[in-house]
PDB file of C-alpha atoms in Angstrom:
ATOM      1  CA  UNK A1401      41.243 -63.323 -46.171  1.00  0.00           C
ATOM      2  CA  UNK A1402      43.451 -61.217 -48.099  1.00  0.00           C
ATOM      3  CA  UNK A1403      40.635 -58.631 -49.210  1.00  0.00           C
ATOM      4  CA  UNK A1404      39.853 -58.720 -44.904  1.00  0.00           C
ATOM      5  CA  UNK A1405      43.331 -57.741 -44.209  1.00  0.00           C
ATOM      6  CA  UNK A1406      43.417 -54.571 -46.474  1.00  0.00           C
ATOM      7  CA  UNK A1407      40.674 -53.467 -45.534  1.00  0.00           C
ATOM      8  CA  UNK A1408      41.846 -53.937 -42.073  1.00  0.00           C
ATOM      9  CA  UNK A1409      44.917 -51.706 -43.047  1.00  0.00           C
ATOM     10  CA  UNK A1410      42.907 -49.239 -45.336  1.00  0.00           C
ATOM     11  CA  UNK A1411      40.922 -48.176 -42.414  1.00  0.00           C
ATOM     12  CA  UNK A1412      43.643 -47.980 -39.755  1.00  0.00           C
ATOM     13  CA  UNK A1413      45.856 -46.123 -42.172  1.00  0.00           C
ATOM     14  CA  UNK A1414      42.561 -44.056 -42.875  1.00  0.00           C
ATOM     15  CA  UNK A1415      41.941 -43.080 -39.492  1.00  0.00           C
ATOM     16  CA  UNK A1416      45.070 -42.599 -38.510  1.00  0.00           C
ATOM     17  CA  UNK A1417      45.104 -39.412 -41.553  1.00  0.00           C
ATOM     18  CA  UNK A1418      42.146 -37.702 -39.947  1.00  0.00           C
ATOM     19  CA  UNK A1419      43.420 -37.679 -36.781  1.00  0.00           C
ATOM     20  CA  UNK A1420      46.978 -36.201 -37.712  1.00  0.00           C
ATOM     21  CA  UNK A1421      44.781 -33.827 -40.136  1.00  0.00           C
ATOM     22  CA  UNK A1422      42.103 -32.704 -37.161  1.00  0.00           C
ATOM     23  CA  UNK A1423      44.012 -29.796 -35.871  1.00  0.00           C
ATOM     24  CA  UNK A1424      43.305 -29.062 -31.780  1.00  0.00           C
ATOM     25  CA  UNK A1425      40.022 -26.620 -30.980  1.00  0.00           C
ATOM     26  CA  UNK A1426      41.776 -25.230 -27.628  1.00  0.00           C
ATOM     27  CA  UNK A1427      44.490 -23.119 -27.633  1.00  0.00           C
ATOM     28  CA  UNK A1428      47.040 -23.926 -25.353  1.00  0.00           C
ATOM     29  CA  UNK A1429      47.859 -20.068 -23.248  1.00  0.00           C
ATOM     30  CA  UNK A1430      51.182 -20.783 -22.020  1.00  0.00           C
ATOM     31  CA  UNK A1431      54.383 -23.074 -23.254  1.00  0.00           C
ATOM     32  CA  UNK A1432      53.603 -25.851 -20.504  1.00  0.00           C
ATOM     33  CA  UNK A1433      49.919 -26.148 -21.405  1.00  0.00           C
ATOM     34  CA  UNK A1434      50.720 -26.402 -25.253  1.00  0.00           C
ATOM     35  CA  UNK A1435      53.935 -29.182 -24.356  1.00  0.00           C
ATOM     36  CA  UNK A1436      51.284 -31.526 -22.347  1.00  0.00           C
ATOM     37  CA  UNK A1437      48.474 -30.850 -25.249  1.00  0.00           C
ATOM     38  CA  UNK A1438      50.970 -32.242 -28.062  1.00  0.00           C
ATOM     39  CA  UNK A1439      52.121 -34.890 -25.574  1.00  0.00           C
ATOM     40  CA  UNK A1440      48.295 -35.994 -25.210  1.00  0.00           C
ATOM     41  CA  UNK A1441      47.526 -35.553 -29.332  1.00  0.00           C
ATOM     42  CA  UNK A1442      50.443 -37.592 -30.223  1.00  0.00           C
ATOM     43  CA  UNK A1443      49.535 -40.297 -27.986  1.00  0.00           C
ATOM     44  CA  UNK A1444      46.336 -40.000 -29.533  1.00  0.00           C
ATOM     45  CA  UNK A1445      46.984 -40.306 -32.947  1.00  0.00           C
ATOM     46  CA  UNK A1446      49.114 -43.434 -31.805  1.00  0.00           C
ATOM     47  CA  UNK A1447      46.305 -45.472 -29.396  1.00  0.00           C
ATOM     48  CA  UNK A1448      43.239 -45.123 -31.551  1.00  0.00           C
ATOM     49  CA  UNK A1449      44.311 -46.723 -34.560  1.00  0.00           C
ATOM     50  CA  UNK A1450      45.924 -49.522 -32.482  1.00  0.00           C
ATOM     51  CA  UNK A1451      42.831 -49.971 -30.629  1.00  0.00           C
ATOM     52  CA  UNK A1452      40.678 -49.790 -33.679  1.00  0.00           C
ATOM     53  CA  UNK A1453      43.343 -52.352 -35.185  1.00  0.00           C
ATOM     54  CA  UNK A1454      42.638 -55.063 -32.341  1.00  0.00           C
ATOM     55  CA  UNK A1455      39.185 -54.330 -32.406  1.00  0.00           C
ATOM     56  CA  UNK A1456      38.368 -55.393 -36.070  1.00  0.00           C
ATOM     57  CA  UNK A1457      40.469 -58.703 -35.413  1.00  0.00           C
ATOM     58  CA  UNK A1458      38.714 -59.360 -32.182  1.00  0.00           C
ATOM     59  CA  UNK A1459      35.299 -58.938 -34.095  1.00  0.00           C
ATOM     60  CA  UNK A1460      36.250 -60.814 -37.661  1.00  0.00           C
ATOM     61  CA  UNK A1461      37.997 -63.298 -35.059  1.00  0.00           C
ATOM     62  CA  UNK A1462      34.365 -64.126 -33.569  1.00  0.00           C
ATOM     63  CA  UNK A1463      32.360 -63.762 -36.768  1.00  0.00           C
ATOM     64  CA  UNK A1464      34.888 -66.445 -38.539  1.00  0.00           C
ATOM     65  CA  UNK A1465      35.507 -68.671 -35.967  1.00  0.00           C
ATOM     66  CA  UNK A1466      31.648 -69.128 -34.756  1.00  0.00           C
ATOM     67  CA  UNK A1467      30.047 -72.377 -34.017  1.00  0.00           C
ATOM     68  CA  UNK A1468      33.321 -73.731 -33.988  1.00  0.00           C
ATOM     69  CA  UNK A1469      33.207 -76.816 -31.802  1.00  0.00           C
ATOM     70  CA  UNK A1470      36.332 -78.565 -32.236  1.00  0.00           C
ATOM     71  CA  UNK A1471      38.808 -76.199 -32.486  1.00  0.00           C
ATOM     72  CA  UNK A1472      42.548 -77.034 -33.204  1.00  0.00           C
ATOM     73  CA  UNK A1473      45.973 -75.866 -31.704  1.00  0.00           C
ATOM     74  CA  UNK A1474      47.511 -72.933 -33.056  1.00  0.00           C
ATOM     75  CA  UNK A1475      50.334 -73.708 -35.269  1.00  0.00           C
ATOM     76  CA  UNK A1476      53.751 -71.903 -34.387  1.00  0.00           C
ATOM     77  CA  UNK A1477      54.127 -68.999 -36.500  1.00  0.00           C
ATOM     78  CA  UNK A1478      57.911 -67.120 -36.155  1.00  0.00           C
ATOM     79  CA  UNK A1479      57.286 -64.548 -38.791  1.00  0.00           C
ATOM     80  CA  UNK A1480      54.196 -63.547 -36.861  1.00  0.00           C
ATOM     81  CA  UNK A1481      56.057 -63.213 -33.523  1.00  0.00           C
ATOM     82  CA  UNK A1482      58.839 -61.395 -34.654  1.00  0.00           C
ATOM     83  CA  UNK A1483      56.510 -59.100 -36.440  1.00  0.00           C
ATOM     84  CA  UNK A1484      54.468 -58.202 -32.932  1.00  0.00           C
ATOM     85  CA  UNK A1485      57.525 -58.032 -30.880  1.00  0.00           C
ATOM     86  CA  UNK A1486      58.790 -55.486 -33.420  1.00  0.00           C
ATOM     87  CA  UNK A1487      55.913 -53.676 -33.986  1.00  0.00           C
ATOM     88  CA  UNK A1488      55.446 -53.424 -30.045  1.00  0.00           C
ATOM     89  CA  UNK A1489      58.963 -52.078 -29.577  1.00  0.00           C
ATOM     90  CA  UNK A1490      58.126 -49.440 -32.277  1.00  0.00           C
ATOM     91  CA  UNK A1491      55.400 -48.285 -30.690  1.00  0.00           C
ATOM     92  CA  UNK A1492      56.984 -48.241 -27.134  1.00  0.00           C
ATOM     93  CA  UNK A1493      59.807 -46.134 -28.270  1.00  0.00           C
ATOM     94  CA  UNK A1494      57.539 -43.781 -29.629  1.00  0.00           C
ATOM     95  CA  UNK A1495      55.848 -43.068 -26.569  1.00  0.00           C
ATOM     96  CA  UNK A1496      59.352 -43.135 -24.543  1.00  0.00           C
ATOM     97  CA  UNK A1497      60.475 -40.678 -27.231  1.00  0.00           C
ATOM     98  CA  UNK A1498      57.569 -38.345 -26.958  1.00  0.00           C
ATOM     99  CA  UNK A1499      56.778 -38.067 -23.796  1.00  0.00           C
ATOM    100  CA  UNK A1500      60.222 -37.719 -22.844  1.00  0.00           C
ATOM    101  CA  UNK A1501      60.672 -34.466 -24.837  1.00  0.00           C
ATOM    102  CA  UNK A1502      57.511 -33.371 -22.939  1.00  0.00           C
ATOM    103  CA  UNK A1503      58.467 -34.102 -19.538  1.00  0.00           C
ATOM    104  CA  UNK A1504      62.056 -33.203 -19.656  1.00  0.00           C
ATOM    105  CA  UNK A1505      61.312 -29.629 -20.830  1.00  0.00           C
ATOM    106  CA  UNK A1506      62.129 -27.404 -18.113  1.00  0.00           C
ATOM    107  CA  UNK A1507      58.444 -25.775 -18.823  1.00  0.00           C
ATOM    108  CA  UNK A1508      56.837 -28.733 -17.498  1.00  0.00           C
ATOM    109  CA  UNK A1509      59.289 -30.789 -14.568  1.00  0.00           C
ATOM    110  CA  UNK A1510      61.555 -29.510 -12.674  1.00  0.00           C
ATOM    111  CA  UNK A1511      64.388 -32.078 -11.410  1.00  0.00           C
ATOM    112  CA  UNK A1512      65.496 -29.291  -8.101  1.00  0.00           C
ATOM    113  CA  UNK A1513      64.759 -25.977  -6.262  1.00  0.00           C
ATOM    114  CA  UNK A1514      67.309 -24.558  -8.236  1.00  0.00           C
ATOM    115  CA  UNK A1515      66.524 -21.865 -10.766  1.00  0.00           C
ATOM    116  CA  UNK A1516      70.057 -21.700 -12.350  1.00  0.00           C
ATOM    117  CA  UNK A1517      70.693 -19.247 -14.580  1.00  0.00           C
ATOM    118  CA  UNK A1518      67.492 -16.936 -14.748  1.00  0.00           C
ATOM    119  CA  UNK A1519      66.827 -14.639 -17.747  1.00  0.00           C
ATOM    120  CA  UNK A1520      67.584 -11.587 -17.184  1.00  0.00           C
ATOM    121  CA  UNK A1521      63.837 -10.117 -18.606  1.00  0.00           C
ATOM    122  CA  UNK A1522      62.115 -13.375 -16.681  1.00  0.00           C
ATOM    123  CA  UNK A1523      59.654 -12.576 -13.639  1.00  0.00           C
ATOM    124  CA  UNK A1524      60.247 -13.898 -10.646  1.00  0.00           C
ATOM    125  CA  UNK A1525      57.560 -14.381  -8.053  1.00  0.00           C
ATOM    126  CA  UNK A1526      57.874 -16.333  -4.666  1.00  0.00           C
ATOM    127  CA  UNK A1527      54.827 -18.266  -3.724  1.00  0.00           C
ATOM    128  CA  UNK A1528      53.940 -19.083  -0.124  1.00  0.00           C
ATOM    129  CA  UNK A1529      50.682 -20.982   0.729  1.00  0.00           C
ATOM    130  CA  UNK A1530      49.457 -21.438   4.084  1.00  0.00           C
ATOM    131  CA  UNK A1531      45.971 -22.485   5.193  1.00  0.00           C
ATOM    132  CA  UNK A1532      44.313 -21.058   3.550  1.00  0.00           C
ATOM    133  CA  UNK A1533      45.788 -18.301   1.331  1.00  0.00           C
ATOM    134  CA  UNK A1534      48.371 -17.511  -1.063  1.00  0.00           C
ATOM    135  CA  UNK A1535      50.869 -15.029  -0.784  1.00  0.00           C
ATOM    136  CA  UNK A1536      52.747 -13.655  -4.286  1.00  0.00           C
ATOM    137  CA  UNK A1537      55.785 -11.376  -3.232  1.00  0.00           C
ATOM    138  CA  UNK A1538      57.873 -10.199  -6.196  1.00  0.00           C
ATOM    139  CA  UNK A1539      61.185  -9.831  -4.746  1.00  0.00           C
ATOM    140  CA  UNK A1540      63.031  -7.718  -7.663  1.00  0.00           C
ATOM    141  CA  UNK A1541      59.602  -5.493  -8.082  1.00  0.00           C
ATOM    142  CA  UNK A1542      59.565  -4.475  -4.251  1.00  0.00           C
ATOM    143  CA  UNK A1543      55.662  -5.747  -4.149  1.00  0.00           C
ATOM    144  CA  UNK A1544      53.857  -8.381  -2.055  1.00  0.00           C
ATOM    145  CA  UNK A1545      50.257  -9.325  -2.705  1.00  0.00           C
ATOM    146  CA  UNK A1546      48.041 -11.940  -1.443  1.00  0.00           C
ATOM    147  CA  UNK A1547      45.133 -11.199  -3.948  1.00  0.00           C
ATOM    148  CA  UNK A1548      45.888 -12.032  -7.394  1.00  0.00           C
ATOM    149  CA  UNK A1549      48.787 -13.288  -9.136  1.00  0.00           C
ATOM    150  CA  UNK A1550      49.308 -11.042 -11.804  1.00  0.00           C
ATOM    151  CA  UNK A1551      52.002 -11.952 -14.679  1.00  0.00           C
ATOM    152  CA  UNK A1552      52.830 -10.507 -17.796  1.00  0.00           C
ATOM    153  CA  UNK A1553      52.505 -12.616 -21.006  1.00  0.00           C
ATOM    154  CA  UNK A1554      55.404 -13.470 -23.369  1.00  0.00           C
ATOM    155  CA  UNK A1555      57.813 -13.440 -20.358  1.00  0.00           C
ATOM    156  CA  UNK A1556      59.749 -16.152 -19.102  1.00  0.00           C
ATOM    157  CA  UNK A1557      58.127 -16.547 -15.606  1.00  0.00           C
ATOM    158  CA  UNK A1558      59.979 -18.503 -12.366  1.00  0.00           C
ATOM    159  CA  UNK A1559      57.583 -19.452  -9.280  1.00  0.00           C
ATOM    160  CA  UNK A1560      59.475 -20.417  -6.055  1.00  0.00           C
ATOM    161  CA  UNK A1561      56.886 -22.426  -4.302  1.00  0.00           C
ATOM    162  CA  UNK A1562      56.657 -23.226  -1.069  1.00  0.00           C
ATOM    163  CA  UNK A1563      54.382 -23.114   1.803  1.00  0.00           C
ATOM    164  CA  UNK A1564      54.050 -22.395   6.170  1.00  0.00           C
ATOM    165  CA  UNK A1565      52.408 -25.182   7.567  1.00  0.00           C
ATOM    166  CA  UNK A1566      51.477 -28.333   6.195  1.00  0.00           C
ATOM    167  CA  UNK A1567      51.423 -29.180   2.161  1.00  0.00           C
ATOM    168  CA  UNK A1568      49.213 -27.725   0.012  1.00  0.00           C
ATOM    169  CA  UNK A1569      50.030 -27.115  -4.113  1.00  0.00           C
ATOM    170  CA  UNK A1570      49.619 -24.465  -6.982  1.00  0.00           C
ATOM    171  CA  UNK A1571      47.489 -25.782  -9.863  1.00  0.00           C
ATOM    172  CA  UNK A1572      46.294 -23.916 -12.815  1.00  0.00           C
ATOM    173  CA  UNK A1573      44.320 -26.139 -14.851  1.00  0.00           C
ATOM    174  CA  UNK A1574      43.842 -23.896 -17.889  1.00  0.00           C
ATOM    175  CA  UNK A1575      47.955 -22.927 -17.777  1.00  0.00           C
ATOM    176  CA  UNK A1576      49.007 -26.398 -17.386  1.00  0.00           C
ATOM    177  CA  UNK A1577      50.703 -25.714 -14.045  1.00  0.00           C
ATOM    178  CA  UNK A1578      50.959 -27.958 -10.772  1.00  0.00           C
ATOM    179  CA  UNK A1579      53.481 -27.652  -8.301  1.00  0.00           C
ATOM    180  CA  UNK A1580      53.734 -29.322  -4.700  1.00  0.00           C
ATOM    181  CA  UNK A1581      54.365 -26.511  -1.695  1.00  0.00           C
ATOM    182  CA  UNK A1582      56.061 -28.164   0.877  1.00  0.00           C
ATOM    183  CA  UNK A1583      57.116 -26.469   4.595  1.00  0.00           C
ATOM    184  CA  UNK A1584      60.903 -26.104   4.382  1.00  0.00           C
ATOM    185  CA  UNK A1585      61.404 -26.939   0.632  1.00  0.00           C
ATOM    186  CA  UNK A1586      61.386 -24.060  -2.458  1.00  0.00           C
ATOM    187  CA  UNK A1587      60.329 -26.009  -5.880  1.00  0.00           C
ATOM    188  CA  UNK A1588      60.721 -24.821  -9.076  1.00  0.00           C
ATOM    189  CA  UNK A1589      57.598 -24.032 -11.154  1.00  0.00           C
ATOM    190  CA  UNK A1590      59.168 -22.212 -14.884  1.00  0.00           C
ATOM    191  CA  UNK A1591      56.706 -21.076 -17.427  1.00  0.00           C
ATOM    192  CA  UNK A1592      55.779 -19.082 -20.480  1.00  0.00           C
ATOM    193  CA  UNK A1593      52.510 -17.375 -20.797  1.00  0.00           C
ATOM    194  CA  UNK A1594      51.450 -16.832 -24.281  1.00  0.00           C
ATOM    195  CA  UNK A1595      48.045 -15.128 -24.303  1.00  0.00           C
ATOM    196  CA  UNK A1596      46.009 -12.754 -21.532  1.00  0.00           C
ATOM    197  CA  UNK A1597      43.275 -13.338 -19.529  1.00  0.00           C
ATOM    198  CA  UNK A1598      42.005 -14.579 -16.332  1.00  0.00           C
ATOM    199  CA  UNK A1599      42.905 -18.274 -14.418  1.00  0.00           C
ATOM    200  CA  UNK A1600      41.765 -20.020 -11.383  1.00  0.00           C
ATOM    201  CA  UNK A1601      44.350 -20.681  -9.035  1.00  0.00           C
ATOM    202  CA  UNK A1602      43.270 -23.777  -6.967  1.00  0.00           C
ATOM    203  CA  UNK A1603      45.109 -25.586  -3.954  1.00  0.00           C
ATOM    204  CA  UNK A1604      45.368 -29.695  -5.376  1.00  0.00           C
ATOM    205  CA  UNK A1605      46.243 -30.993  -1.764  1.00  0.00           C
ATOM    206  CA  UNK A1606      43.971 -31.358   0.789  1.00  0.00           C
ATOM    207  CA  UNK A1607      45.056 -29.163   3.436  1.00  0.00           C
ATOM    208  CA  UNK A1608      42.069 -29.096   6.276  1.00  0.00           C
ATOM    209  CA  UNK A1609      39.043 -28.023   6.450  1.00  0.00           C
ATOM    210  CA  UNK A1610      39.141 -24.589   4.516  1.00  0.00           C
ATOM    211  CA  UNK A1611      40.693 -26.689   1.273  1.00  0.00           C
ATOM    212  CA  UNK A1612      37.448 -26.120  -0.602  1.00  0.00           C
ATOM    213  CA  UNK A1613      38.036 -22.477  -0.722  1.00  0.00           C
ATOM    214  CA  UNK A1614      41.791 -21.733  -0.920  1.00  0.00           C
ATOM    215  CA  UNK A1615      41.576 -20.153  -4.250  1.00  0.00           C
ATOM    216  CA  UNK A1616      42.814 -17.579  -5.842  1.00  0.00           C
ATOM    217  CA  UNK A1617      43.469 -16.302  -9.456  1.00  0.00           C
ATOM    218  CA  UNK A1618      46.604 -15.696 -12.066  1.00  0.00           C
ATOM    219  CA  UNK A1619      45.806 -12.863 -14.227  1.00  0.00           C
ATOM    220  CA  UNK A1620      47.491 -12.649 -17.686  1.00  0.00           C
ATOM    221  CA  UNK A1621      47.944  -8.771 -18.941  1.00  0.00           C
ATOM    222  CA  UNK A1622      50.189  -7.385 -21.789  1.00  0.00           C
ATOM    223  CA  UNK A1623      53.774  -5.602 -20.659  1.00  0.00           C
ATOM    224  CA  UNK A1624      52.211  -2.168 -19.950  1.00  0.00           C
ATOM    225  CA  UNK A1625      49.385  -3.382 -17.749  1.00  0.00           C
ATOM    226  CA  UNK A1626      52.190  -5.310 -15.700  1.00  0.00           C
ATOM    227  CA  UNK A1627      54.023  -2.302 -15.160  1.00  0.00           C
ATOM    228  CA  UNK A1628      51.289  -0.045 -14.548  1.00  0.00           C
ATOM    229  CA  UNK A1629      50.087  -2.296 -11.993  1.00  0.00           C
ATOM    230  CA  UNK A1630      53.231  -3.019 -10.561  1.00  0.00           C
ATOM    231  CA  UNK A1631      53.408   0.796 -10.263  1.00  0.00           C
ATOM    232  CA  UNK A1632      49.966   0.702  -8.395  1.00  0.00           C
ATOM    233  CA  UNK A1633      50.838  -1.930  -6.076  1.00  0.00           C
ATOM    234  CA  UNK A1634      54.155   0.334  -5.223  1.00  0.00           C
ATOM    235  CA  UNK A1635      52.215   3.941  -4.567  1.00  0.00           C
ATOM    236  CA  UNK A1636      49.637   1.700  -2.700  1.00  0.00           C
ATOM    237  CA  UNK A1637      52.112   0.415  -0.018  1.00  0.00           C
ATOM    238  CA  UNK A1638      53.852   3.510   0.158  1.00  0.00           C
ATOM    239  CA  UNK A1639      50.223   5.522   0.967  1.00  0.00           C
ATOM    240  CA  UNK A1640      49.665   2.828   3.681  1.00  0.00           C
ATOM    241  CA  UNK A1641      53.317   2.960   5.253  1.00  0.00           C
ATOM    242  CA  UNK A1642      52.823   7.075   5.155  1.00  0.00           C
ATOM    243  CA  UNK A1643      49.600   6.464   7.113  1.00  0.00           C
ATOM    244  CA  UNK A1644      50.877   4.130   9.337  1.00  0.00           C
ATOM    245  CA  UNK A1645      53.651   6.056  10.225  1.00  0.00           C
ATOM    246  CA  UNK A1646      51.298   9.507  10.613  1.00  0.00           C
ATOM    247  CA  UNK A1647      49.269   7.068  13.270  1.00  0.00           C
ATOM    248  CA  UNK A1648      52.108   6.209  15.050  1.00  0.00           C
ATOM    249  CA  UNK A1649      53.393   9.937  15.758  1.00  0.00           C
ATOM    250  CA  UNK A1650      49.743  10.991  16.272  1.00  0.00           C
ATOM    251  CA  UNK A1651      49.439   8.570  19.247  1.00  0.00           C
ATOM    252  CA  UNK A1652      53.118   9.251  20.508  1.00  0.00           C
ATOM    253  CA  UNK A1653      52.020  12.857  20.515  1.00  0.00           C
ATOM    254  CA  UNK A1654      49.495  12.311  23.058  1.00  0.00           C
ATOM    255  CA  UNK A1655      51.216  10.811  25.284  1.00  0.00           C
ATOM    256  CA  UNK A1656      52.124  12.466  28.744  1.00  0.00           C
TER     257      UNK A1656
END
């Protein structure tokens, strides 16, 4: 019995190595995505080798305890109790631990609307969904798009989310980001992008019957691609308001 239960503990402790030692094979591209990552690997590293654990006693449990047909009470066993209750609370307050410094992170929940005090390089982008489109206005950049969301990496980045007529959401799978948009609320969606490259943007609440293909896309560039097209995006509406405006006195000018 005593050989059984070290070689119970030699392979828990065993696997329980690897697993801290088997480093991730996806790399997380923004601060929120790599927070929920470790949250999941930690967790990880903590289930398996309990389930392993009770998975060896269930099976020696059957194999030594077979063909057993008059079996007798368990004996009351204090040391044993107090041992489980201990080891349970252990483990319990390591997953209260960790996933409380994952989902307290300002990265990952936000508690209000409120953006509070806003970095003074961050980018700030208000997001309005309505059935069944997005619209990205940048509010200090002068620009308003309803194409793609384009953000710069390395930047703390603020989303004000909210949407026009019933609820839909903001979910980026590969950035770790999911927000609710709600008519008549603003919530909070803070990130930090940490690598370029192209996203799908995907509405996560059913909105009617044009769900299926409210998408859109976030595109990750470096610094000077953000400005240049930010720059772009500028001349553009300006070319459009000139035309506009030449339209307008054309047709007042043929008037009687």
């Amino acid at each position: 019995m005593t050989r059984v239960r070290r070689g119970v503990v030699a392979v828990v402790v065993l696997l329980s190595v690897v697993l801290a030692a088997t480093p991730s094979t996806v790399a997380a591209s923004s601060v929120t995505d790599q927070l929920i990552r470790r949250l999941n690997r930690q967790l990880l590293y903590m289930a398996v080798p309990i389930a392993v654990l009770v998975e060896i006693i269930l099976i020696y449990t059957l194999w030594r305890f077979r063909g057993n047909d008059e079996p007798r009470p368990t004996r009351e066993n204090r040391q044993l109790e107090i041992t489980w209750t201990v080891a349970t609370a252990l483990v319990l307050l390591f997953v209260g631990t960790a996933s409380f410094h994952a989902l307290a992170h300002p990265s990952v929940s936000t508690i209000d609307g409120e953006s509070g005090d806003v970095p003074d390089d961050a980018v700030e982008v208000d997001v309005t969904a309505e059935q069944w489109e997005y619209a990205f206005e940048y509010p200090d950049a002068g620009v308003a798009t309803n194409e793609t969301l384009v953000l710069p990496e390395n930047r703390s980045i603020y989303l004000s989310i909210t949407a026009e007529d019933v609820v839909h959401s903001v979910h980026v799978p590969e950035l770790g980001l999911k927000q609710d948009a709600i008519p008549g609320e603003t919530n909070l969606l803070r990130t930090e992008l940490t690598g370029t490259g192209e996203y799908r943007l995907y509405c996560a609440e059913l909105c009617g019957v044009g769900h299926s293909g409210m998408l859109s896309t976030v595109e990750v560039v470096s610094e000077d691609e953000y400005e240049a097209w930010l720059e772009d995006q500028r001349a553009g509406e300006a070319g459009n308001e000139s035309a506009t405006d030449a339209t307008n006195e054309s047709s007042g000018g043929d008037e009687p």
